[in-house]
Tab-separated table of C-alpha atoms and ligand atoms in Angstrom:
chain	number	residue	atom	x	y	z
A	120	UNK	CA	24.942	3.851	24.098
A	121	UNK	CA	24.682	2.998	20.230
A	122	UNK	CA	28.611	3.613	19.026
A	123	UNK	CA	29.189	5.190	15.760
A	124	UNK	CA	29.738	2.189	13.641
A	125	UNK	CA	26.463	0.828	14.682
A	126	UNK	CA	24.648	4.082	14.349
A	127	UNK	CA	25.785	4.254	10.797
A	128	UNK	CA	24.624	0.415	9.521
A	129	UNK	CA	21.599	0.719	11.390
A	130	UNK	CA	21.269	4.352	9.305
A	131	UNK	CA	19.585	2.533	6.336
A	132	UNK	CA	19.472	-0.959	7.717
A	133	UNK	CA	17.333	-3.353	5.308
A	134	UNK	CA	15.679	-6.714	5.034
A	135	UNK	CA	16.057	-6.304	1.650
A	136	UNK	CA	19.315	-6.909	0.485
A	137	UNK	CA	22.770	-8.190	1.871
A	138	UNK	CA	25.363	-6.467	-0.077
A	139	UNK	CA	28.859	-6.442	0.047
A	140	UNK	CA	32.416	-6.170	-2.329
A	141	UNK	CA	31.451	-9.525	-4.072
A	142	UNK	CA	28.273	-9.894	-2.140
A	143	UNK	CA	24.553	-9.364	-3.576
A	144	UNK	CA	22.069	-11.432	-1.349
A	145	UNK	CA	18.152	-10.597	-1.724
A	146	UNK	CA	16.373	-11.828	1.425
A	147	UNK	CA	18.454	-14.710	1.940
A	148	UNK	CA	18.980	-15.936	-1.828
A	149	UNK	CA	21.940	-15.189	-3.315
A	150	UNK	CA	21.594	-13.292	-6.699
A	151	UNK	CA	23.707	-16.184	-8.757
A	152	UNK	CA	21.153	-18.282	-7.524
A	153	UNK	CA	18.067	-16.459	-8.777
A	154	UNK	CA	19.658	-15.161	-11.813
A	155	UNK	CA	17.841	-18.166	-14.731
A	156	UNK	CA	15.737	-19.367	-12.092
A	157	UNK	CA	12.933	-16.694	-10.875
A	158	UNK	CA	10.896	-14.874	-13.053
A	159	UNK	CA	10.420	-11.386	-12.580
A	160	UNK	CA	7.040	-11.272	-10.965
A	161	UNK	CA	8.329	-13.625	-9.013
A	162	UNK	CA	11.532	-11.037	-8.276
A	163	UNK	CA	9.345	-8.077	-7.630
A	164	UNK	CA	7.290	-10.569	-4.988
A	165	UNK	CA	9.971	-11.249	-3.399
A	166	UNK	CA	11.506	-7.869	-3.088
A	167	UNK	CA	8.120	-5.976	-2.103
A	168	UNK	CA	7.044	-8.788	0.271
A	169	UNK	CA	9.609	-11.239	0.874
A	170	UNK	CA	9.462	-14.931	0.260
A	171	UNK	CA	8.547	-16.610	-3.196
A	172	UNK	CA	4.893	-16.830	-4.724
A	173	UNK	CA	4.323	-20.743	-5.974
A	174	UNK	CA	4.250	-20.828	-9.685
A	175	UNK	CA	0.473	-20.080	-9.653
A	176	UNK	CA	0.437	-16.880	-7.110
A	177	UNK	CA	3.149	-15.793	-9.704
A	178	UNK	CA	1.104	-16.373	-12.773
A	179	UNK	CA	-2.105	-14.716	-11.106
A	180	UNK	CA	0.012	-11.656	-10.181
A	181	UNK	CA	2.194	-11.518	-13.448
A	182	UNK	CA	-1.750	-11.168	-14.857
A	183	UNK	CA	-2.453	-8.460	-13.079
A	184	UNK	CA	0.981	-6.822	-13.923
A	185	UNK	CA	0.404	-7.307	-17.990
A	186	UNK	CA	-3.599	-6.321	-17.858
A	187	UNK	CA	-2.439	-2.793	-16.356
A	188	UNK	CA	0.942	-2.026	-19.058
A	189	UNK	CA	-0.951	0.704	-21.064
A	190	UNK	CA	-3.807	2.154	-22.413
A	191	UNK	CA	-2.573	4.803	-24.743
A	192	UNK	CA	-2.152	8.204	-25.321
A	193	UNK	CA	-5.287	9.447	-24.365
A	194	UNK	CA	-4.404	8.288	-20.736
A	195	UNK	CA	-3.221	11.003	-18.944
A	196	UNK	CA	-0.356	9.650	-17.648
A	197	UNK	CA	1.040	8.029	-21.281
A	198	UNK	CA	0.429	11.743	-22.915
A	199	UNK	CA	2.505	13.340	-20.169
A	200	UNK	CA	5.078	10.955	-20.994
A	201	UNK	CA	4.991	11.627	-24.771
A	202	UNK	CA	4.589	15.355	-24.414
A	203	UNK	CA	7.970	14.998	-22.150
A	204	UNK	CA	9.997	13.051	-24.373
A	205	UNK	CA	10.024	16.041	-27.169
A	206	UNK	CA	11.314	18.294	-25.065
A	207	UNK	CA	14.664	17.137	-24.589
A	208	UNK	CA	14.704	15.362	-21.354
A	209	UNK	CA	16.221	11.998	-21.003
A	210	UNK	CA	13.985	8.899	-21.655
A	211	UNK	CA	13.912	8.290	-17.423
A	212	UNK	CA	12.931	12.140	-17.140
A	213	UNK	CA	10.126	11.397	-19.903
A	214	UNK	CA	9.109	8.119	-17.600
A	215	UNK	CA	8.855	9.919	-13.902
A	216	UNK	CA	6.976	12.206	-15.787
A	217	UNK	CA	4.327	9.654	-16.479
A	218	UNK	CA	4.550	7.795	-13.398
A	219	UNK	CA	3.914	11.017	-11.533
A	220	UNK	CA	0.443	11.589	-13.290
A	221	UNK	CA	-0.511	8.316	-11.818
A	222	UNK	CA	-2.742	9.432	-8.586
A	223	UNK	CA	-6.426	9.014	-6.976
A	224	UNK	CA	-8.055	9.487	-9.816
A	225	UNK	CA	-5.798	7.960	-12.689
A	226	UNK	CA	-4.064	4.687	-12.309
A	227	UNK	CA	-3.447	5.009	-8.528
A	228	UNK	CA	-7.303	4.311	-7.378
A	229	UNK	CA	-6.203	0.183	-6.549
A	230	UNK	CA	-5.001	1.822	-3.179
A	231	UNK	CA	-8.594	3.071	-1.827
A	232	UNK	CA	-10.194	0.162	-3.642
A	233	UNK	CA	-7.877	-2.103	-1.488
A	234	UNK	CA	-8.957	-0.108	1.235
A	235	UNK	CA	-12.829	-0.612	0.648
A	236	UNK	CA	-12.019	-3.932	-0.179
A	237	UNK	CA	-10.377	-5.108	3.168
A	238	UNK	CA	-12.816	-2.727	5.075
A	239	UNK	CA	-15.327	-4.941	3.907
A	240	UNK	CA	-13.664	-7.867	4.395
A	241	UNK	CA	-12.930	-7.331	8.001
A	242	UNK	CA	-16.808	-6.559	8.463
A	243	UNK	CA	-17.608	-9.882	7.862
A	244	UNK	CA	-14.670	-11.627	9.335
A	245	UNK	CA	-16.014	-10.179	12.251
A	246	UNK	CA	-20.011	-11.539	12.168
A	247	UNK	CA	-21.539	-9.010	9.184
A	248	UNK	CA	-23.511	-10.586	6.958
A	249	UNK	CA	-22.180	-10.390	3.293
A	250	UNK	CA	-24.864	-7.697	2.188
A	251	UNK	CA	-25.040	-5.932	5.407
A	252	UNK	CA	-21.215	-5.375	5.018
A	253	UNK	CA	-21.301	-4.464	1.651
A	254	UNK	CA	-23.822	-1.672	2.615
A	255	UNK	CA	-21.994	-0.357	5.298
A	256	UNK	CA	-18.989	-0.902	4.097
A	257	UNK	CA	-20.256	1.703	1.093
A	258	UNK	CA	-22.046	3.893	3.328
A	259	UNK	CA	-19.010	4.757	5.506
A	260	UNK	CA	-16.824	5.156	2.448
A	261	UNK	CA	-19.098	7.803	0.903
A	262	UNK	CA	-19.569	9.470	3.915
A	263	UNK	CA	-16.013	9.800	3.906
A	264	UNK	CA	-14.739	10.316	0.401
A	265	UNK	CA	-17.924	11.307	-1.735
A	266	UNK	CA	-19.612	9.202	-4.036
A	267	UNK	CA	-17.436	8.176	-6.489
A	268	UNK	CA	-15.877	4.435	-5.325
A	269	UNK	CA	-12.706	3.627	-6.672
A	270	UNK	CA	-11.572	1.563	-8.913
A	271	UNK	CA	-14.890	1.537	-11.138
A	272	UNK	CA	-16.304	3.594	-13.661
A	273	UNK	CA	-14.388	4.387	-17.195
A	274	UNK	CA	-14.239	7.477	-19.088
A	275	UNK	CA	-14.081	5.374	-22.378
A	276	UNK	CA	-15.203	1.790	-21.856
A	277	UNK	CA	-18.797	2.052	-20.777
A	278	UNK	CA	-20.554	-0.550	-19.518
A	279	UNK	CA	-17.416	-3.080	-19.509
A	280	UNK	CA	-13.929	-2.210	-19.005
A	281	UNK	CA	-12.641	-5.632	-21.066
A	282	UNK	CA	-9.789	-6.203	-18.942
A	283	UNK	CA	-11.734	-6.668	-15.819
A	284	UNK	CA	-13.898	-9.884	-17.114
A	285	UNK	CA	-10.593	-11.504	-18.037
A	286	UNK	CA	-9.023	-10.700	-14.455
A	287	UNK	CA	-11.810	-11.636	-12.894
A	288	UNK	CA	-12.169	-15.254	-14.890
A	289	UNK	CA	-8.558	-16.039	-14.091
A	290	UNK	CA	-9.126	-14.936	-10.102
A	291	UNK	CA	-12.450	-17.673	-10.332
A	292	UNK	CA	-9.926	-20.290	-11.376
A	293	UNK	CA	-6.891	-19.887	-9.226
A	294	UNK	CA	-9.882	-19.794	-6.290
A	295	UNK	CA	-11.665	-23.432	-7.570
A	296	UNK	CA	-7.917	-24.571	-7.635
A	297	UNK	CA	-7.600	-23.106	-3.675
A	298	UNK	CA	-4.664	-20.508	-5.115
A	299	UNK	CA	-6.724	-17.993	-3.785
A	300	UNK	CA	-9.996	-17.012	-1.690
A	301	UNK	CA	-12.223	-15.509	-4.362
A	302	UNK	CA	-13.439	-13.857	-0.903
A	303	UNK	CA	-12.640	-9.920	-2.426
A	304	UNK	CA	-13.710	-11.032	-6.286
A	305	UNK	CA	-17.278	-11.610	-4.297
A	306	UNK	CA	-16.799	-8.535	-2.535
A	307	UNK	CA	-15.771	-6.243	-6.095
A	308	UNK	CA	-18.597	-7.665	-7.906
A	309	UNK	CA	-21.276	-7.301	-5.501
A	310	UNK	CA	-20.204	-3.327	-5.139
A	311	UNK	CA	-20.283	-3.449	-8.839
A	312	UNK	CA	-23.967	-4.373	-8.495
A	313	UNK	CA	-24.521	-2.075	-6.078
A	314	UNK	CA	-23.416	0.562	-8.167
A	315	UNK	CA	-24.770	-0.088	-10.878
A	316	UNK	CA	-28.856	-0.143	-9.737
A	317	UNK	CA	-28.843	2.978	-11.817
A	318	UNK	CA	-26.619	3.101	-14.430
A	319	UNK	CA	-24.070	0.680	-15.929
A	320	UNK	CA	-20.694	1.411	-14.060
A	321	UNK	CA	-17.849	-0.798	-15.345
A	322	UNK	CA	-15.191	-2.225	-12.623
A	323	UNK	CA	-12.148	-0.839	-13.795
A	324	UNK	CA	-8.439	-1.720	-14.603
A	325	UNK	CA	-7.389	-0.003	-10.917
A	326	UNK	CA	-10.100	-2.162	-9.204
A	327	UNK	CA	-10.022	-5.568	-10.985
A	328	UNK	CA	-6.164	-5.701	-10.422
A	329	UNK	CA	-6.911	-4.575	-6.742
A	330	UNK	CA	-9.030	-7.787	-6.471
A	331	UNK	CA	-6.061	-9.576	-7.428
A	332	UNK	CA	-3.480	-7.227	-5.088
A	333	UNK	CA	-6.025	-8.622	-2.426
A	334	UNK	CA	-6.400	-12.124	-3.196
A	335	UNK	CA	-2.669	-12.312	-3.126
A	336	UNK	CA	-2.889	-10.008	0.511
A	337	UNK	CA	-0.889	-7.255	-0.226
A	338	UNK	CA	-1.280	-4.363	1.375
A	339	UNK	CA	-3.633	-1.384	0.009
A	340	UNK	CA	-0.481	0.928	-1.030
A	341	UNK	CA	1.202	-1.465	-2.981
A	342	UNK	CA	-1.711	-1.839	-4.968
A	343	UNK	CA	-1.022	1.451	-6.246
A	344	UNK	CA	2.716	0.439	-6.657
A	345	UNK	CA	1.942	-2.525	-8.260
A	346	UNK	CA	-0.131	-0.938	-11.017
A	347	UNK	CA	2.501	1.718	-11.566
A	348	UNK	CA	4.924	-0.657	-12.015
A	349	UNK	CA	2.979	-2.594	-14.369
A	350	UNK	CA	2.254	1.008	-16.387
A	351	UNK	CA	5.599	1.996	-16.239
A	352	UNK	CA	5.994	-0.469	-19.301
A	353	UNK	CA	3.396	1.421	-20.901
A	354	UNK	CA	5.150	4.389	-20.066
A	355	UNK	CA	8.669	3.615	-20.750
A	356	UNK	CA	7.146	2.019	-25.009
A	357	UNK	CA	5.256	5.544	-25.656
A	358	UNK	CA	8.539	7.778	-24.081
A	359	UNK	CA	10.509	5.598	-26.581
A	360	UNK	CA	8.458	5.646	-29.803
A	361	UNK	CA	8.307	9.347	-29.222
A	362	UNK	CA	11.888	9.595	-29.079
A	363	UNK	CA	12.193	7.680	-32.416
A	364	UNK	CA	9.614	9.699	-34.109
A	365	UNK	CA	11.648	12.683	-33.022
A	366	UNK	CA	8.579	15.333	-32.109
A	367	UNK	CA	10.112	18.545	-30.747
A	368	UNK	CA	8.679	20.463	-28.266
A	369	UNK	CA	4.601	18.746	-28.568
A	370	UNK	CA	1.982	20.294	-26.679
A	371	UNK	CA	-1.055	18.524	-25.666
A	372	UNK	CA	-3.398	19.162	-29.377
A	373	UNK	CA	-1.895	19.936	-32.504
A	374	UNK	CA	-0.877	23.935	-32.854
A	375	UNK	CA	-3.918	25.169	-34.967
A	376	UNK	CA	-6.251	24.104	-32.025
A	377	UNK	CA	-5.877	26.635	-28.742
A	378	UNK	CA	-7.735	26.865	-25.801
A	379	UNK	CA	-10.830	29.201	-25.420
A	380	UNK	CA	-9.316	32.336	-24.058
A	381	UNK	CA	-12.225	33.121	-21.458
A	382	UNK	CA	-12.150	37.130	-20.654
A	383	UNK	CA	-12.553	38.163	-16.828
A	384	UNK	CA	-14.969	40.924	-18.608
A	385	UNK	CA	-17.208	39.052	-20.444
B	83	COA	C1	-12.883	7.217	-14.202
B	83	COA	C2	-13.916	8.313	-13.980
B	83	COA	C3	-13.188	9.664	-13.808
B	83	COA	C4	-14.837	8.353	-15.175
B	83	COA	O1	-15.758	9.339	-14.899
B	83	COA	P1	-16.883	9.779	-15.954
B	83	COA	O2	-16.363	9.645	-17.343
B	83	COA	O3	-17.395	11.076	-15.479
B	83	COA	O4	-17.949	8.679	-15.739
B	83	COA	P2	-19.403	8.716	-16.336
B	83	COA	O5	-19.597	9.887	-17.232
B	83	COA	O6	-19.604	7.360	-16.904
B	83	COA	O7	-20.283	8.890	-15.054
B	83	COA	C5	-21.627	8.565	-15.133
B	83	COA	C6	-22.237	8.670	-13.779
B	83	COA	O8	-21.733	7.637	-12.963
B	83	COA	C7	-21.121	8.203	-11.821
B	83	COA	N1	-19.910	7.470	-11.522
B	83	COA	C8	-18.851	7.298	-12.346
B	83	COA	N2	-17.917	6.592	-11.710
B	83	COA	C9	-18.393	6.303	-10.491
B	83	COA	C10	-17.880	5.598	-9.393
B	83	COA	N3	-16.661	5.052	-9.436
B	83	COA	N4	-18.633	5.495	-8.282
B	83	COA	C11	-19.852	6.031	-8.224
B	83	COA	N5	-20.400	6.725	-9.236
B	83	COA	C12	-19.675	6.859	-10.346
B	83	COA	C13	-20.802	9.635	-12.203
B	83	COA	O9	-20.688	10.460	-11.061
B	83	COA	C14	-21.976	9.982	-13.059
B	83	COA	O10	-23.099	10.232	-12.224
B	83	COA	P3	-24.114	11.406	-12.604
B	83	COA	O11	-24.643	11.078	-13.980
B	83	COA	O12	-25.146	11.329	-11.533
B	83	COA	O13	-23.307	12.665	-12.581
B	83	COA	C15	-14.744	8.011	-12.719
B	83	COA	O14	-15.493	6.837	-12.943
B	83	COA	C16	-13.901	7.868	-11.470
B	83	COA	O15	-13.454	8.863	-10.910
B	83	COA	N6	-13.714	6.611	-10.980
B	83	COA	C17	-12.986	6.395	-9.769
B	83	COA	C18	-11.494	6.548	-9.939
B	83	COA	C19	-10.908	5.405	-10.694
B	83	COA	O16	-11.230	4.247	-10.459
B	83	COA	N7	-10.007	5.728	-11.594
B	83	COA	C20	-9.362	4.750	-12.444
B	83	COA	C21	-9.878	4.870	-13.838
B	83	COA	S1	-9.253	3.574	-14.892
């Protein structure tokens, strides 16, 4: 029989922190301690996933987390953030607002990329040949969610996205130097081939940082953590320069344009 005091530690218990009245202890390392000494991919590393990255795994993530910061106003997610801050919310109002446009479609597609990723990668860990498992790896995934794969394709940067390139260049080098694999950059680029036997389709921002997410084996869902965390910068600069302009009250185009007004009678 669990007595009360126990029930109530174990009510939030945590891995994640030791705290206590002049305590503060983050999975064994005592915040004095990392405090000048840990960078801050390094302290989100740690606190998603426990244990330190070596100075390299850190610079290949902290790569990921500045290629993904922001991509203006025109992003969904950035607009929402804007269009929040004149209405006289607080500036972390104006940034959940963003964050919360971030889904499937938008900034959160690293988490089914991940998922196609390591579903391929666990068809050839167990005997597929690399093609075969790229093709059936595909074919399951549209049979399941449609034909759009994500984490590629661009509504503006058609046929490259330039940040992917870039990630993938750096993810070639940490993999000569044995940082990583390079087993999931094979895998991304040969579905961008795939895809592309018809038309052009860029690998994305969402699925070039997955490659990384993988190489560094998180799991799928904090891919899409990950990138939001890396956006929220984005987020947090536009909510702020908004502020400072002082807007009131913005709506999504400037007040002479409206919307079509579409009559059920027509
Ligand atoms: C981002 C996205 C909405 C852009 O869509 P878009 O502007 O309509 O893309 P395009 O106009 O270039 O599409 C051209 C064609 O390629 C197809 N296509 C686009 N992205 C595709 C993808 N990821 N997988 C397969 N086909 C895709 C379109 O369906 C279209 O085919 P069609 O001509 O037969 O209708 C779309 O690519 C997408 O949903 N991607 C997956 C989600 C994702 O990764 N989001 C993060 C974006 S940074």
């Amino acid at each position: 029989m669990v007595n009360d005091a126990d029930e109530i530690r174990n009510w939030w218990s945590t891995s994640i922190i030791d705290m206590s009245p002049g305590k503060i202890s983050f999975r064994g390392n005592e915040i004095e301690n990392l405090i000048g000494n840990v960078s801050f991919p390094q302290m989100i590393w740690m606190m998603v996933r426990g244990g330190l990255p070596t100075n390299e795994e850190a610079s290949l993530f902290e790569a990921a987390l500045v290629a993904g910061v922001d991509h203006g106003p025109q992003a969904p997610s950035i607009a929402a953030a804007r269009m929040a801050a004149t209405c006289g919310v607080g500036i972390n109002n104006a940034m959940a607002t963003g964050i919360n446009m971030l889904g499937d479609i938008h900034g959160g597609a690293g988490e089914q990329c991940s998922e196609l990723f390591y579903e391929i990668s666990s068809r050839i860990d167990n005997g597929a040949k690399f093609d075969t498992a790229i093709e059936d790896g595909l074919r399951e995934w549209k049979s399941v969610n449609g034909k759009i794969i994500s984490g590629y394709g661009h509504r503006f940067h058609k046929p490259i996205d330039p940040r992917a390139p870039r990630l993938m260049e750096l993810v070639r080098l940490a993999a000569k130097d044995n940082i990583v694999s390079g087993k999931y950059a094979d895998i991304a680029e040969a579905i961008q081939s795939h895809l592309s036997i018809k038309k052009d389709i860029a690998m994305n921002i969402d699925g070039a940082t997955a490659v990384i997410f993988c190489e560094l084996e998180f799991p799928a869902p904090l891919s899409r953590g990950l990138f939001c965390l890396s956006r929220s910068v984005g987020i947090l600069s536009h909510a702020w320069e908004q502020i400072e302009q002082g807007g009131r009250n913005k709506g999504p185009m400037p007040t002479r344009f409206l919307p079509k007004y579409i009559s059920k009678n027509s």
